[in-house]
mmCIF file of C-alpha atoms in Angstrom:
data_model
loop_
_atom_site.group_PDB
_atom_site.id
_atom_site.type_symbol
_atom_site.label_atom_id
_atom_site.label_comp_id
_atom_site.label_asym_id
_atom_site.label_seq_id
_atom_site.Cartn_x
_atom_site.Cartn_y
_atom_site.Cartn_z
ATOM 1 C CA MET A 384 -11.452 13.631 -28.369
ATOM 2 C CA ALA A 385 -8.855 15.198 -26.034
ATOM 3 C CA GLN A 386 -5.672 15.868 -27.642
ATOM 4 C CA GLN A 387 -2.199 14.268 -27.019
ATOM 5 C CA PRO A 388 0.176 16.849 -25.666
ATOM 6 C CA ASP A 389 2.674 16.326 -28.600
ATOM 7 C CA ALA A 390 1.085 13.815 -30.904
ATOM 8 C CA GLY A 391 -2.236 15.616 -31.004
ATOM 9 C CA LYS A 392 -0.502 18.799 -32.167
ATOM 10 C CA ALA A 393 1.509 16.525 -34.839
ATOM 11 C CA ALA A 394 -1.800 14.977 -35.829
ATOM 12 C CA LYS A 395 -3.265 18.566 -36.498
ATOM 13 C CA LYS A 396 -0.463 19.786 -38.435
ATOM 14 C CA GLY A 397 -0.325 16.729 -40.414
ATOM 15 C CA ARG A 398 -3.808 16.775 -41.793
ATOM 16 C CA GLY A 399 -3.466 16.295 -45.787
ATOM 17 C CA LYS A 400 0.187 15.423 -45.157
ATOM 18 C CA ALA A 401 2.116 12.237 -44.108
ATOM 19 C CA LYS A 402 0.929 10.856 -41.080
ATOM 20 C CA THR A 403 3.410 10.698 -37.962
ATOM 21 C CA SER A 404 5.095 7.258 -38.411
ATOM 22 C CA SER A 405 5.093 4.820 -35.624
ATOM 23 C CA ALA A 406 8.821 4.919 -35.404
ATOM 24 C CA GLU A 407 8.805 8.859 -34.647
ATOM 25 C CA LEU A 408 5.939 8.382 -32.263
ATOM 26 C CA ALA A 409 7.930 5.631 -30.388
ATOM 27 C CA LYS A 410 10.868 8.423 -30.262
ATOM 28 C CA ARG A 411 8.602 10.881 -28.714
ATOM 29 C CA MET A 412 7.608 8.440 -25.872
ATOM 30 C CA THR A 413 10.931 9.265 -24.300
ATOM 31 C CA THR A 414 10.090 13.097 -24.361
ATOM 32 C CA TRP A 415 6.313 12.560 -23.467
ATOM 33 C CA PHE A 416 7.389 10.555 -20.320
ATOM 34 C CA THR A 417 10.710 11.821 -19.133
ATOM 35 C CA GLU A 418 9.727 10.019 -15.612
ATOM 36 C CA PHE A 419 10.343 6.697 -17.161
ATOM 37 C CA ASP A 420 12.879 4.631 -18.646
ATOM 38 C CA HIS A 421 11.415 3.223 -21.888
ATOM 39 C CA THR A 422 11.381 -0.075 -23.312
ATOM 40 C CA PRO A 423 10.011 -0.055 -26.697
ATOM 41 C CA ASP A 424 8.536 -2.648 -29.227
ATOM 42 C CA ILE A 425 8.779 -5.609 -27.131
ATOM 43 C CA VAL A 426 6.672 -8.578 -28.980
ATOM 44 C CA TYR A 427 4.506 -10.305 -26.843
ATOM 45 C CA LYS A 428 2.834 -12.480 -29.411
ATOM 46 C CA THR A 429 2.768 -13.272 -33.246
ATOM 47 C CA VAL A 430 -0.279 -13.841 -35.291
ATOM 48 C CA GLY A 431 0.729 -15.030 -38.662
ATOM 49 C CA ASP A 432 3.247 -12.321 -39.793
ATOM 50 C CA GLN A 433 2.048 -9.788 -37.529
ATOM 51 C CA LYS A 434 3.982 -9.036 -34.583
ATOM 52 C CA LEU A 435 2.133 -7.427 -31.668
ATOM 53 C CA GLN A 436 4.047 -5.316 -29.482
ATOM 54 C CA LEU A 437 4.158 -3.268 -26.316
ATOM 55 C CA ASP A 438 6.157 -0.574 -24.896
ATOM 56 C CA LEU A 439 7.109 -0.647 -21.063
ATOM 57 C CA LEU A 440 7.848 2.492 -18.997
ATOM 58 C CA THR A 441 9.878 1.710 -15.661
ATOM 59 C CA PRO A 442 9.949 4.700 -13.175
ATOM 60 C CA LYS A 443 13.310 6.210 -13.065
ATOM 61 C CA GLY A 444 15.307 4.900 -10.025
ATOM 62 C CA LEU A 445 12.791 2.340 -9.182
ATOM 63 C CA GLN A 446 14.055 0.438 -6.205
ATOM 64 C CA THR A 447 12.087 -2.723 -6.056
ATOM 65 C CA GLU A 448 12.463 -5.812 -8.175
ATOM 66 C CA ALA A 449 8.666 -6.445 -8.245
ATOM 67 C CA ALA A 450 6.643 -3.207 -8.636
ATOM 68 C CA PRO A 451 2.812 -2.940 -9.529
ATOM 69 C CA LEU A 452 2.013 -2.416 -13.208
ATOM 70 C CA LEU A 453 -0.727 -0.463 -15.065
ATOM 71 C CA VAL A 454 -1.515 -1.575 -18.644
ATOM 72 C CA TYR A 455 -3.207 1.090 -21.034
ATOM 73 C CA ILE A 456 -5.479 -0.301 -23.882
ATOM 74 C CA HIS A 457 -6.060 2.320 -26.670
ATOM 75 C CA GLY A 458 -9.352 3.256 -28.443
ATOM 76 C CA GLY A 459 -10.016 3.848 -31.884
ATOM 77 C CA GLY A 460 -13.383 2.352 -32.848
ATOM 78 C CA TRP A 461 -11.838 -1.388 -32.589
ATOM 79 C CA GLY A 462 -10.278 -0.584 -35.982
ATOM 80 C CA GLY A 463 -7.784 2.262 -35.599
ATOM 81 C CA GLY A 464 -5.505 3.990 -33.100
ATOM 82 C CA ASP A 465 -2.290 2.785 -31.602
ATOM 83 C CA ARG A 466 -0.448 2.518 -28.386
ATOM 84 C CA TYR A 467 0.828 5.805 -28.422
ATOM 85 C CA ARG A 468 -2.315 7.555 -27.555
ATOM 86 C CA CYS A 469 -1.241 6.952 -23.965
ATOM 87 C CA ALA A 470 -0.084 10.408 -24.608
ATOM 88 C CA ARG A 471 -3.627 11.737 -24.328
ATOM 89 C CA PRO A 472 -3.896 14.227 -21.163
ATOM 90 C CA ASP A 473 -6.194 11.977 -19.340
ATOM 91 C CA ILE A 474 -3.948 8.810 -19.710
ATOM 92 C CA SER A 475 -0.510 10.466 -19.551
ATOM 93 C CA GLY A 476 -1.318 12.526 -16.462
ATOM 94 C CA VAL A 477 -2.190 9.013 -14.595
ATOM 95 C CA PHE A 478 1.159 7.685 -16.007
ATOM 96 C CA LYS A 479 3.169 10.280 -14.631
ATOM 97 C CA ARG A 480 1.589 10.099 -11.156
ATOM 98 C CA CYS A 481 2.055 6.336 -11.393
ATOM 99 C CA ALA A 482 5.520 7.052 -11.904
ATOM 100 C CA ALA A 483 5.815 9.002 -8.580
ATOM 101 C CA ALA A 484 4.266 6.049 -7.014
ATOM 102 C CA GLY A 485 6.819 3.508 -8.086
ATOM 103 C CA ILE A 486 4.069 1.674 -10.673
ATOM 104 C CA LEU A 487 5.149 0.526 -13.868
ATOM 105 C CA CYS A 488 3.293 1.363 -17.119
ATOM 106 C CA ALA A 489 2.710 -0.305 -20.262
ATOM 107 C CA THR A 490 0.816 0.528 -23.441
ATOM 108 C CA ILE A 491 -0.220 -2.353 -25.868
ATOM 109 C CA GLU A 492 -1.101 -2.962 -29.094
ATOM 110 C CA TYR A 493 -3.900 -5.434 -30.622
ATOM 111 C CA ARG A 494 -5.250 -6.840 -33.820
ATOM 112 C CA LEU A 495 -7.601 -4.368 -35.204
ATOM 113 C CA ASN A 496 -11.144 -5.012 -36.399
ATOM 114 C CA SER A 497 -10.810 -6.087 -39.981
ATOM 115 C CA PRO A 498 -12.015 -8.878 -42.296
ATOM 116 C CA LYS A 499 -9.529 -11.169 -40.575
ATOM 117 C CA ALA A 500 -9.661 -9.991 -36.804
ATOM 118 C CA THR A 501 -12.910 -9.520 -34.847
ATOM 119 C CA ALA A 502 -13.216 -7.516 -31.518
ATOM 120 C CA PHE A 503 -13.089 -10.675 -29.881
ATOM 121 C CA ASP A 504 -9.580 -11.485 -31.409
ATOM 122 C CA SER A 505 -8.863 -8.006 -29.880
ATOM 123 C CA ALA A 506 -9.847 -9.069 -26.672
ATOM 124 C CA THR A 507 -7.910 -12.048 -26.635
ATOM 125 C CA ASP A 508 -4.913 -10.194 -27.744
ATOM 126 C CA CYS A 509 -5.240 -7.783 -24.643
ATOM 127 C CA LYS A 510 -5.515 -10.864 -22.421
ATOM 128 C CA ASP A 511 -2.319 -12.367 -23.928
ATOM 129 C CA ALA A 512 -0.480 -9.037 -23.421
ATOM 130 C CA LEU A 513 -0.967 -9.640 -19.532
ATOM 131 C CA ARG A 514 -0.266 -13.093 -19.803
ATOM 132 C CA PHE A 515 3.023 -12.257 -21.197
ATOM 133 C CA LEU A 516 3.672 -9.645 -18.610
ATOM 134 C CA VAL A 517 3.078 -12.170 -15.813
ATOM 135 C CA LYS A 518 5.274 -15.051 -17.773
ATOM 136 C CA ASN A 519 8.191 -12.307 -17.914
ATOM 137 C CA ALA A 520 7.521 -10.522 -14.667
ATOM 138 C CA LYS A 521 10.785 -11.417 -13.395
ATOM 139 C CA GLN A 522 12.593 -9.685 -16.161
ATOM 140 C CA TYR A 523 10.401 -6.724 -16.394
ATOM 141 C CA ARG A 524 10.623 -6.234 -12.593
ATOM 142 C CA ILE A 525 6.579 -6.579 -12.402
ATOM 143 C CA ASN A 526 4.576 -7.795 -9.355
ATOM 144 C CA PRO A 527 2.149 -10.259 -11.234
ATOM 145 C CA GLU A 528 -0.298 -9.757 -8.233
ATOM 146 C CA ARG A 529 -0.521 -6.091 -8.485
ATOM 147 C CA ILE A 530 -1.692 -5.136 -12.048
ATOM 148 C CA GLY A 531 -4.306 -3.111 -13.217
ATOM 149 C CA THR A 532 -5.857 -1.666 -16.675
ATOM 150 C CA ILE A 533 -6.910 1.309 -18.125
ATOM 151 C CA GLY A 534 -8.375 2.287 -21.388
ATOM 152 C CA GLY A 535 -10.855 4.837 -23.246
ATOM 153 C CA SER A 536 -13.584 4.158 -25.652
ATOM 154 C CA ALA A 537 -13.114 0.964 -27.288
ATOM 155 C CA GLY A 538 -9.996 0.666 -25.137
ATOM 156 C CA GLY A 539 -12.127 1.274 -21.948
ATOM 157 C CA HIS A 540 -14.450 -1.664 -23.508
ATOM 158 C CA LEU A 541 -11.546 -4.007 -24.071
ATOM 159 C CA SER A 542 -9.928 -2.913 -20.812
ATOM 160 C CA LEU A 543 -13.412 -3.800 -18.956
ATOM 161 C CA VAL A 544 -13.512 -7.329 -20.855
ATOM 162 C CA THR A 545 -9.779 -7.891 -20.144
ATOM 163 C CA ALA A 546 -10.616 -7.187 -16.432
ATOM 164 C CA LEU A 547 -13.911 -8.609 -16.085
ATOM 165 C CA GLY A 548 -13.921 -11.855 -18.744
ATOM 166 C CA ASP A 549 -13.020 -15.159 -17.738
ATOM 167 C CA PRO A 550 -9.725 -16.018 -19.031
ATOM 168 C CA LYS A 551 -10.832 -19.524 -20.225
ATOM 169 C CA ASP A 552 -13.098 -17.778 -22.470
ATOM 170 C CA PHE A 553 -10.410 -16.082 -24.317
ATOM 171 C CA PRO A 554 -7.853 -18.863 -25.243
ATOM 172 C CA GLY A 555 -4.751 -17.202 -26.923
ATOM 173 C CA ASP A 556 -1.427 -18.147 -27.798
ATOM 174 C CA PRO A 557 -0.542 -21.513 -26.402
ATOM 175 C CA ALA A 558 2.910 -20.432 -25.275
ATOM 176 C CA LEU A 559 1.138 -18.162 -22.870
ATOM 177 C CA ALA A 560 -1.479 -20.480 -21.459
ATOM 178 C CA GLY A 561 -1.392 -20.833 -17.736
ATOM 179 C CA PHE A 562 -0.007 -17.278 -17.006
ATOM 180 C CA ASP A 563 -3.065 -15.342 -16.519
ATOM 181 C CA PRO A 564 -3.075 -12.720 -13.506
ATOM 182 C CA LYS A 565 -4.504 -14.324 -10.469
ATOM 183 C CA SER A 566 -6.551 -11.340 -10.170
ATOM 184 C CA LEU A 567 -6.325 -7.696 -11.403
ATOM 185 C CA ARG A 568 -6.133 -5.037 -8.703
ATOM 186 C CA CYS A 569 -8.313 -2.562 -10.609
ATOM 187 C CA GLU A 570 -9.654 -0.936 -13.896
ATOM 188 C CA ILE A 571 -10.591 2.148 -15.186
ATOM 189 C CA ALA A 572 -12.903 2.667 -18.142
ATOM 190 C CA HIS A 573 -13.213 6.196 -19.898
ATOM 191 C CA TYR A 574 -16.446 6.526 -21.975
ATOM 192 C CA PRO A 575 -16.661 2.754 -23.162
ATOM 193 C CA ALA A 576 -19.029 0.468 -24.719
ATOM 194 C CA THR A 577 -20.642 -1.753 -22.271
ATOM 195 C CA ASP A 578 -23.624 -3.857 -23.587
ATOM 196 C CA PHE A 579 -23.769 -5.369 -27.255
ATOM 197 C CA THR A 580 -26.675 -7.686 -26.023
ATOM 198 C CA ASP A 581 -28.986 -4.691 -25.752
ATOM 199 C CA VAL A 582 -29.919 -4.295 -29.545
ATOM 200 C CA LYS A 583 -31.480 -0.555 -28.706
ATOM 201 C CA LEU A 584 -27.908 0.708 -27.020
ATOM 202 C CA ALA A 585 -25.619 -1.060 -29.585
ATOM 203 C CA GLU A 586 -27.881 -1.083 -32.558
ATOM 204 C CA ARG A 587 -25.186 0.810 -34.901
ATOM 205 C CA PHE A 588 -22.847 -2.315 -33.808
ATOM 206 C CA VAL A 589 -25.191 -5.337 -33.927
ATOM 207 C CA GLY A 590 -28.333 -3.980 -36.070
ATOM 208 C CA SER A 591 -25.960 -3.344 -39.342
ATOM 209 C CA ASN A 592 -23.120 -5.211 -41.409
ATOM 210 C CA ARG A 593 -20.680 -3.957 -38.851
ATOM 211 C CA ALA A 594 -21.741 -7.027 -36.751
ATOM 212 C CA VAL A 595 -19.886 -9.263 -39.274
ATOM 213 C CA LEU A 596 -16.708 -7.235 -38.702
ATOM 214 C CA MET A 597 -16.903 -6.829 -35.001
ATOM 215 C CA PHE A 598 -18.381 -9.926 -34.144
ATOM 216 C CA GLY A 599 -17.606 -12.369 -36.904
ATOM 217 C CA GLY A 600 -21.117 -12.954 -38.393
ATOM 218 C CA PRO A 601 -24.505 -11.523 -38.229
ATOM 219 C CA ALA A 602 -25.381 -10.547 -34.494
ATOM 220 C CA ASP A 603 -28.372 -13.511 -34.438
ATOM 221 C CA GLN A 604 -25.641 -15.980 -34.972
ATOM 222 C CA LYS A 605 -23.012 -14.643 -32.607
ATOM 223 C CA ALA A 606 -25.002 -14.376 -29.478
ATOM 224 C CA ASP A 607 -22.179 -16.121 -27.444
ATOM 225 C CA VAL A 608 -19.611 -13.887 -28.643
ATOM 226 C CA ILE A 609 -21.566 -10.571 -28.206
ATOM 227 C CA ARG A 610 -22.294 -11.792 -24.459
ATOM 228 C CA LEU A 611 -18.717 -12.243 -23.854
ATOM 229 C CA LEU A 612 -17.735 -9.132 -25.306
ATOM 230 C CA SER A 613 -20.281 -7.228 -23.210
ATOM 231 C CA PRO A 614 -19.010 -5.951 -19.633
ATOM 232 C CA VAL A 615 -22.727 -5.603 -18.224
ATOM 233 C CA GLN A 616 -23.121 -9.391 -18.591
ATOM 234 C CA LEU A 617 -19.745 -9.971 -17.306
ATOM 235 C CA ILE A 618 -19.597 -8.248 -14.072
ATOM 236 C CA LYS A 619 -19.602 -10.175 -10.524
ATOM 237 C CA LYS A 620 -19.570 -9.485 -7.182
ATOM 238 C CA ASP A 621 -15.866 -10.743 -6.976
ATOM 239 C CA SER A 622 -15.111 -8.936 -10.131
ATOM 240 C CA THR A 623 -12.112 -6.341 -10.515
ATOM 241 C CA PRO A 624 -12.654 -3.211 -8.864
ATOM 242 C CA VAL A 625 -14.009 -0.711 -11.692
ATOM 243 C CA LEU A 626 -13.857 3.046 -11.848
ATOM 244 C CA CYS A 627 -15.738 4.466 -14.821
ATOM 245 C CA PHE A 628 -16.067 8.094 -16.158
ATOM 246 C CA HIS A 629 -18.378 9.025 -19.032
ATOM 247 C CA GLY A 630 -19.685 12.341 -20.249
ATOM 248 C CA ASP A 631 -23.321 12.848 -20.567
ATOM 249 C CA LYS A 632 -23.128 14.740 -23.783
ATOM 250 C CA ASP A 633 -21.253 11.727 -25.663
ATOM 251 C CA THR A 634 -22.742 11.294 -28.864
ATOM 252 C CA VAL A 635 -20.213 8.610 -30.102
ATOM 253 C CA LEU A 636 -21.231 6.091 -27.210
ATOM 254 C CA SER A 637 -23.946 6.912 -24.985
ATOM 255 C CA VAL A 638 -23.821 7.695 -21.474
ATOM 256 C CA GLU A 639 -26.208 5.117 -20.985
ATOM 257 C CA ASN A 640 -23.207 2.383 -21.401
ATOM 258 C CA ALA A 641 -21.783 3.595 -18.257
ATOM 259 C CA ARG A 642 -25.046 3.837 -16.523
ATOM 260 C CA ARG A 643 -25.962 0.533 -17.227
ATOM 261 C CA LEU A 644 -22.823 -0.931 -16.132
ATOM 262 C CA PHE A 645 -22.983 0.976 -12.886
ATOM 263 C CA ALA A 646 -26.525 -0.227 -12.149
ATOM 264 C CA LYS A 647 -25.496 -3.987 -12.753
ATOM 265 C CA GLY A 648 -22.383 -3.578 -10.922
ATOM 266 C CA LYS A 649 -24.157 -2.449 -7.762
ATOM 267 C CA GLU A 650 -27.372 -4.940 -8.256
ATOM 268 C CA VAL A 651 -24.774 -7.946 -8.040
ATOM 269 C CA GLY A 652 -22.569 -6.225 -5.229
ATOM 270 C CA ALA A 653 -19.540 -5.452 -7.297
ATOM 271 C CA ASP A 654 -16.849 -2.968 -6.236
ATOM 272 C CA ILE A 655 -17.806 -0.303 -8.689
ATOM 273 C CA GLN A 656 -17.615 3.531 -8.768
ATOM 274 C CA TYR A 657 -18.799 5.909 -11.616
ATOM 275 C CA ILE A 658 -18.292 9.532 -12.158
ATOM 276 C CA GLU A 659 -20.643 11.149 -14.616
ATOM 277 C CA VAL A 660 -18.815 13.850 -16.260
ATOM 278 C CA LYS A 661 -21.424 17.055 -16.927
ATOM 279 C CA ASP A 662 -21.262 18.390 -20.161
ATOM 280 C CA GLY A 663 -18.744 16.012 -21.038
ATOM 281 C CA SER A 664 -18.433 14.651 -24.735
ATOM 282 C CA HIS A 665 -16.575 11.548 -26.128
ATOM 283 C CA GLY A 666 -12.816 12.233 -24.600
ATOM 284 C CA PHE A 667 -14.418 14.368 -22.363
ATOM 285 C CA GLY A 668 -13.631 17.716 -23.970
ATOM 286 C CA SER A 669 -12.788 21.018 -22.447
ATOM 287 C CA LYS A 670 -16.122 21.910 -20.893
ATOM 288 C CA GLY A 671 -16.876 18.734 -18.792
ATOM 289 C CA THR A 672 -16.911 18.667 -15.018
ATOM 290 C CA PRO A 673 -14.790 17.198 -13.396
ATOM 291 C CA SER A 674 -12.097 18.778 -15.668
ATOM 292 C CA ILE A 675 -9.511 16.420 -17.223
ATOM 293 C CA ASP A 676 -7.260 17.658 -14.497
ATOM 294 C CA GLU A 677 -9.680 16.472 -12.031
ATOM 295 C CA ILE A 678 -10.356 13.126 -13.678
ATOM 296 C CA VAL A 679 -6.689 12.281 -13.930
ATOM 297 C CA THR A 680 -6.311 13.169 -9.794
ATOM 298 C CA LEU A 681 -9.468 10.926 -9.071
ATOM 299 C CA ALA A 682 -8.010 8.145 -11.434
ATOM 300 C CA SER A 683 -4.600 8.254 -10.299
ATOM 301 C CA ASP A 684 -5.713 7.922 -6.358
ATOM 302 C CA PHE A 685 -7.756 5.167 -7.379
ATOM 303 C CA VAL A 686 -5.171 3.136 -9.412
ATOM 304 C CA ILE A 687 -2.368 4.017 -6.539
ATOM 305 C CA SER A 688 -4.551 2.952 -3.613
ATOM 306 C CA LYS A 689 -5.523 -0.417 -5.355
ATOM 307 C CA LEU A 690 -1.958 -1.247 -6.633
ATOM 308 C CA THR A 691 0.271 -0.011 -3.784
ATOM 309 C CA LYS A 692 -1.839 -0.909 -0.560
#
């Protein structure tokens, strides 16, 4: 994967040593994103003894009391990663351009895949994070009618499900019920998984014991859950506008995922754009075309046009 500016260096140095703590990464947010005022560790939901948190970045000197919002959902194979992956250059670059355009940015955590939490639970948490932000829009100076999502890998998948999935199919915290965004203005997915209903495309997930962790049971017993977690099955003519990037040399999640989503989107008449990164790996890498900088520009232009106009 492309490295985070500071967190990536810390991770390299820390191999074989103590992992950089979440508290230290949270402190670094203020140095990574100097264009923003940082509000850390906002609890949006509690599940059992786990407090799920998000960080909010408010552009310094923001004049309006109701600004657009871009929400980042991190990757990590559904079972790893954290919300500080927003420091990745393909995401941080978008955040920085959002700051200049007066757009708030949030980065959220969700329950990671485990015997206690499925990918469906992860998606429900993402839905609840947006519900929380809508419910508290006035406090955090958010325009609840101008919200977008962005994510990569598993986060690309979850951001798609968050944007395309019917809220009624993902009921979460009762305290947040009724606060779904009326609609989302945009969604950007980097190298996502898009269709678990296709056994050949998703064999590593549905054709193994991993299905029990991911979906809560064997694939043949969880068809409904698998469909709800498959963006190809969710996209419709009136869906949130989507921009997807995927490297053609991706060996983690095949580029066929993005091609399949784009084809289905075009078939149903959805507002969808797709940019294939030639020689791009999972995370895009340094040899892909367009480059990371060019991807940031394209993604930022898309977000800003959808959230501010």
